[in-house]
Amino acid sequence: MTNVLDRIKAYKLEEVAARKAQRPLAEVEAAAKSASPVRDFEGALRRKVSEGRYALIAEVKKASPSKGLIRADFEPADLAAQYERGGATCLSVLTDAPSFQGHEDYLVAARSAVSLPVLRKDFMYDPWQVAEARALGADCILIIMASVSESQATELEDAARAWGMSALIEVHDGQELDRALMLQSGLIGINNRNLKTFETSLDVTRDLGARVGGERLLVSESGMATREDLAKLSGYGARTFLIGESLMRKEDVEAATRNLLSDPVPA
C-alpha cells in the first residue's frame, strides 16, 4: 500500500526525467554559474542562534496535500518581504506543483524581494535538480532521508557543496537520524510531521533532539504555531524552526512573524 510520500516520489521521478530530457545538464549548469551569488543559509541561522535568539526559516507555502489551499491571496514577493520585516532569518519556498501548488517562479520572486537566504523546498532525487535549484537562485536544498537511499543523499549533498549551497537533512525517526548523521551537513531538520501519514506531533523533536548534539544545528519543522511552542521545543535543544502554515494563515504575516519571535529564548 502506497503512502503520500511514495506517491509524491513516483510523480517527481517522472517529472525530473521529463525536465532533464527538455533541458540538458550543461544548460542548467551554465544558468547556475551565472545565477546571483549564494547567500550563506547555514551561516545566517548559526549567527542568529549565537546571538541568543530564535532563528526562523519562514515558509512561503500556498497549499499542502493534507490541508489543501492555505492562502488564496498568494503573492510570494510580498510574503517574503513581510517575513523579512517580521524578523525571519531565512526563507523556504515550495516549488512542487502537484501536491503544494508551488512553482519555481515563486522562489525567484521571493528571493528577489529580500536579502535573506532561501531554501528550495522540494523533493530532491537527482543532482540535476540541485543545479536547477542554484540556477533559480536557491541557497539551500532539502534532502528527505525517508525518500532517498544513503548513496542518493550523499550524491545530493555533494552536489550542493559543489555549488556552495547548504543542505538541510530532514528526518522523522531514529533510523533516519542515524543515516543523516553519517552525512556532512551541519543542518539536521527534525520534521514533526510524518510525511507518510501527515500526522504531526511535537514529541518527535522531543524524542530525537538530544541525539543531534555536537556541531550540528537542530531545526524543528512543522506543527508550531505559538511562542509557547518555540519555548517548549527550545527545551529539547531546538533554537531554529521551519514554520509555514500557521503564519501563512495570518492576515498580517509581518505582525504574526514578529509576535512569534518576540519572546527571549528561555535560559
Coordinates of C-alpha atoms in Angstrom, one line a residue:
M1 CA 0.0 0.0 0.0
T2 CA 1.4 3.4 -1.0
N3 CA 1.6 6.4 1.2
V4 CA 1.7 10.1 0.5
L5 CA 5.5 10.3 0.2
D6 CA 5.5 7.2 -2.1
R7 CA 3.0 8.9 -4.4
I8 CA 5.0 12.1 -4.5
K9 CA 8.2 10.3 -5.2
A10 CA 6.6 8.4 -8.1
Y11 CA 5.4 11.5 -10.0
K12 CA 8.5 13.5 -9.0
L13 CA 10.8 11.0 -10.6
E14 CA 8.7 11.1 -13.8
E15 CA 8.8 14.9 -13.7
V16 CA 12.5 15.1 -13.3
A17 CA 13.1 12.7 -16.1
A18 CA 10.9 14.8 -18.4
R19 CA 12.6 18.1 -17.4
K20 CA 16.1 16.5 -17.9
A21 CA 15.0 15.5 -21.4
Q22 CA 13.9 19.0 -22.2
R23 CA 16.9 20.8 -20.6
P24 CA 20.4 19.2 -20.7
L25 CA 22.6 19.3 -17.6
A26 CA 25.2 21.5 -19.4
E27 CA 22.5 24.2 -20.0
V28 CA 21.3 24.1 -16.4
E29 CA 24.8 24.3 -15.1
A30 CA 25.5 27.3 -17.3
A31 CA 22.5 29.0 -15.8
A32 CA 23.6 28.1 -12.3
K33 CA 27.0 29.5 -12.8
S34 CA 25.5 32.9 -13.9
A35 CA 23.0 33.0 -11.1
S36 CA 23.3 35.6 -8.3
P37 CA 25.9 34.6 -5.6
V38 CA 25.0 32.1 -3.0
R39 CA 23.8 33.5 0.3
D40 CA 25.0 31.7 3.4
F41 CA 21.9 29.8 4.6
E42 CA 23.5 27.8 7.4
G43 CA 25.7 30.7 8.4
A44 CA 22.7 33.0 8.8
L45 CA 21.0 30.6 11.1
R46 CA 24.1 30.0 13.2
R47 CA 24.7 33.7 13.6
K48 CA 21.2 34.3 14.9
V49 CA 21.4 31.4 17.3
S50 CA 24.8 32.6 18.5
E51 CA 23.2 35.9 19.4
G52 CA 20.9 34.0 21.8
R53 CA 17.8 34.4 19.6
Y54 CA 15.5 32.1 17.8
A55 CA 16.3 31.6 14.1
L56 CA 13.2 31.3 11.9
I57 CA 13.1 29.7 8.4
A58 CA 9.8 31.2 7.3
E59 CA 8.0 29.2 4.6
V60 CA 6.2 30.7 1.6
K61 CA 3.6 28.0 1.1
K62 CA 0.3 28.1 -0.9
A63 CA -1.2 24.7 -0.2
S64 CA -0.4 21.2 1.2
P65 CA -1.7 17.7 0.4
S66 CA -3.3 17.4 3.8
K67 CA -4.8 20.8 4.2
G68 CA -5.5 21.9 0.6
L69 CA -5.3 25.6 -0.1
I70 CA -3.7 27.5 2.8
R71 CA -3.6 31.1 1.4
A72 CA -5.7 32.4 -1.5
D73 CA -4.1 35.9 -1.8
F74 CA -0.7 34.4 -2.5
E75 CA 2.0 36.9 -3.6
P76 CA 5.4 35.4 -2.9
A77 CA 7.4 38.6 -3.1
D78 CA 5.1 40.4 -0.7
L79 CA 5.0 37.5 1.7
A80 CA 8.8 37.2 1.6
A81 CA 9.2 40.9 2.4
Q82 CA 6.7 40.6 5.3
Y83 CA 8.7 37.7 6.7
E84 CA 11.9 39.6 6.4
R85 CA 10.5 42.7 8.2
G86 CA 9.0 40.4 10.8
G87 CA 12.4 39.1 11.8
A88 CA 12.8 35.8 9.8
T89 CA 16.4 34.7 9.3
C90 CA 15.9 32.6 6.1
L91 CA 13.0 31.6 3.8
S92 CA 11.7 28.3 2.5
V93 CA 9.8 28.3 -0.8
L94 CA 7.7 25.4 -2.0
T95 CA 8.3 24.7 -5.7
D96 CA 6.4 21.4 -6.0
A97 CA 3.3 21.9 -8.1
P98 CA 1.1 18.8 -7.8
S99 CA 0.9 18.5 -4.1
F100 CA 1.7 22.0 -2.8
Q101 CA 0.6 24.3 -5.7
G102 CA 4.2 25.6 -5.8
H103 CA 6.2 26.9 -8.7
E104 CA 9.9 27.8 -9.5
D105 CA 8.8 31.3 -10.2
Y106 CA 7.7 31.7 -6.6
L107 CA 11.3 31.1 -5.4
V108 CA 12.7 33.6 -7.9
A109 CA 10.1 36.2 -6.9
A110 CA 10.6 35.7 -3.2
R111 CA 14.4 35.7 -3.2
S112 CA 14.4 38.9 -5.4
A113 CA 12.3 40.7 -2.9
V114 CA 14.6 40.1 0.2
S115 CA 18.2 39.8 1.3
L116 CA 17.5 36.5 3.1
P117 CA 19.0 33.1 2.1
V118 CA 16.4 30.8 0.5
L119 CA 15.7 27.1 0.7
R120 CA 14.2 25.4 -2.3
K121 CA 11.5 23.2 -0.7
D122 CA 11.0 20.3 -3.0
F123 CA 11.6 16.6 -3.3
M124 CA 15.2 16.0 -4.5
Y125 CA 16.5 12.8 -6.1
D126 CA 18.9 13.9 -8.8
P127 CA 22.0 16.2 -8.9
W128 CA 20.3 17.8 -11.9
Q129 CA 17.7 19.2 -9.5
V130 CA 20.4 20.7 -7.4
A131 CA 21.9 22.5 -10.4
E132 CA 18.4 23.7 -11.3
A133 CA 17.9 24.9 -7.7
R134 CA 21.1 27.0 -7.9
A135 CA 20.1 28.3 -11.4
L136 CA 16.8 29.5 -9.8
G137 CA 18.9 31.3 -7.1
A138 CA 18.3 28.8 -4.2
D139 CA 20.9 28.9 -1.5
C140 CA 19.9 25.6 0.2
I141 CA 18.3 22.3 -0.8
L142 CA 16.3 19.8 1.3
I143 CA 17.3 16.1 1.5
I144 CA 14.5 14.0 2.9
M145 CA 16.0 10.8 4.3
A146 CA 12.7 9.0 4.2
S147 CA 12.7 9.2 0.5
V148 CA 16.3 8.6 -0.6
S149 CA 19.0 6.0 -0.1
E150 CA 22.3 6.7 1.6
S151 CA 24.0 6.9 -1.8
Q152 CA 21.4 9.3 -3.2
A153 CA 21.7 11.5 -0.1
T154 CA 25.4 11.7 -0.4
E155 CA 25.2 12.5 -4.1
L156 CA 22.8 15.3 -3.4
E157 CA 24.8 16.7 -0.6
D158 CA 28.0 16.6 -2.6
A159 CA 26.2 18.4 -5.4
A160 CA 25.0 21.1 -3.0
R161 CA 28.5 21.5 -1.6
A162 CA 30.0 21.8 -5.1
W163 CA 27.6 24.7 -5.8
G164 CA 28.5 26.3 -2.4
M165 CA 24.9 25.7 -1.1
S166 CA 23.7 24.5 2.2
A167 CA 21.8 21.2 2.6
L168 CA 19.1 20.7 5.2
I169 CA 18.9 17.0 6.0
E170 CA 15.4 16.0 7.1
V171 CA 14.5 13.1 9.4
H172 CA 11.4 11.9 11.3
D173 CA 12.6 8.9 13.3
G174 CA 15.7 7.4 14.9
Q175 CA 16.7 5.3 11.9
E176 CA 16.6 8.2 9.6
L177 CA 18.6 10.3 12.1
D178 CA 21.3 7.6 12.2
R179 CA 21.6 7.8 8.4
A180 CA 21.6 11.6 8.4
L181 CA 24.4 11.8 10.9
M182 CA 26.6 9.9 8.5
L183 CA 26.4 12.9 6.2
Q184 CA 28.5 16.1 6.5
S185 CA 25.8 18.8 6.6
G186 CA 25.6 20.9 9.7
L187 CA 21.8 21.2 9.4
I188 CA 19.6 18.4 10.7
G189 CA 15.9 19.0 10.4
I190 CA 13.5 17.0 12.6
N191 CA 10.1 17.0 10.9
N192 CA 7.3 16.8 13.4
R193 CA 5.1 15.7 10.5
N194 CA 5.3 12.2 9.3
L195 CA 5.4 12.6 5.5
K196 CA 4.0 9.1 5.1
T197 CA 0.8 9.7 7.1
F198 CA 1.0 13.6 7.5
E199 CA 0.3 13.2 11.2
T200 CA 2.0 15.8 13.4
S201 CA 3.4 15.7 16.9
L202 CA 6.0 18.0 18.6
D203 CA 7.1 14.9 20.6
V204 CA 9.2 13.9 17.6
T205 CA 11.6 16.8 18.3
R206 CA 11.5 15.9 22.0
D207 CA 12.4 12.2 21.3
L208 CA 15.2 12.9 18.8
G209 CA 16.6 16.3 19.7
A210 CA 19.1 15.2 22.2
R211 CA 20.7 12.8 19.7
V212 CA 21.6 15.6 17.3
G213 CA 24.1 17.3 19.5
G214 CA 27.7 18.2 18.7
E215 CA 28.3 20.7 15.9
R216 CA 25.0 20.1 14.2
L217 CA 22.3 22.7 14.2
L218 CA 18.9 21.2 15.0
V219 CA 16.0 22.6 13.0
S220 CA 12.5 21.7 14.3
E221 CA 10.0 21.6 11.4
S222 CA 6.2 21.6 11.2
G223 CA 3.4 21.8 13.8
M224 CA 4.4 25.0 15.5
A225 CA 2.1 28.0 15.9
T226 CA 2.8 29.9 19.1
R227 CA 5.5 31.4 21.2
E228 CA 4.8 28.7 23.7
D229 CA 5.6 26.0 21.1
L230 CA 9.0 27.6 20.5
A231 CA 9.8 27.8 24.2
K232 CA 8.7 24.1 24.6
L233 CA 10.9 23.0 21.8
S234 CA 13.9 25.0 22.9
G235 CA 13.9 22.7 26.0
Y236 CA 14.6 19.9 23.6
G237 CA 17.6 21.6 22.0
A238 CA 15.9 23.5 19.2
R239 CA 16.7 27.1 18.5
T240 CA 15.9 27.1 14.8
F241 CA 12.4 26.5 13.4
L242 CA 10.9 26.0 10.0
I243 CA 7.3 27.3 10.1
G244 CA 4.9 27.9 7.3
E245 CA 1.2 27.1 7.6
S246 CA 0.4 28.8 10.9
L247 CA 2.0 32.1 9.6
M248 CA 0.6 31.8 6.1
R249 CA -2.9 31.7 7.5
K250 CA -2.5 35.1 9.3
E251 CA -3.9 38.2 7.7
D252 CA -0.8 40.2 8.7
V253 CA 2.1 37.9 8.1
E254 CA 4.7 40.5 9.2
A255 CA 3.0 41.1 12.6
A256 CA 2.4 37.4 13.1
T257 CA 6.1 36.7 12.5
R258 CA 7.3 39.5 14.8
N259 CA 4.9 38.3 17.5
L260 CA 6.0 34.6 17.2
L261 CA 9.7 35.7 17.7
S262 CA 9.0 38.3 20.4
D263 CA 9.9 36.2 23.5
P264 CA 13.5 35.7 24.5
V265 CA 15.0 32.2 24.3
P266 CA 14.4 30.6 27.8
A267 CA 17.6 30.5 29.9

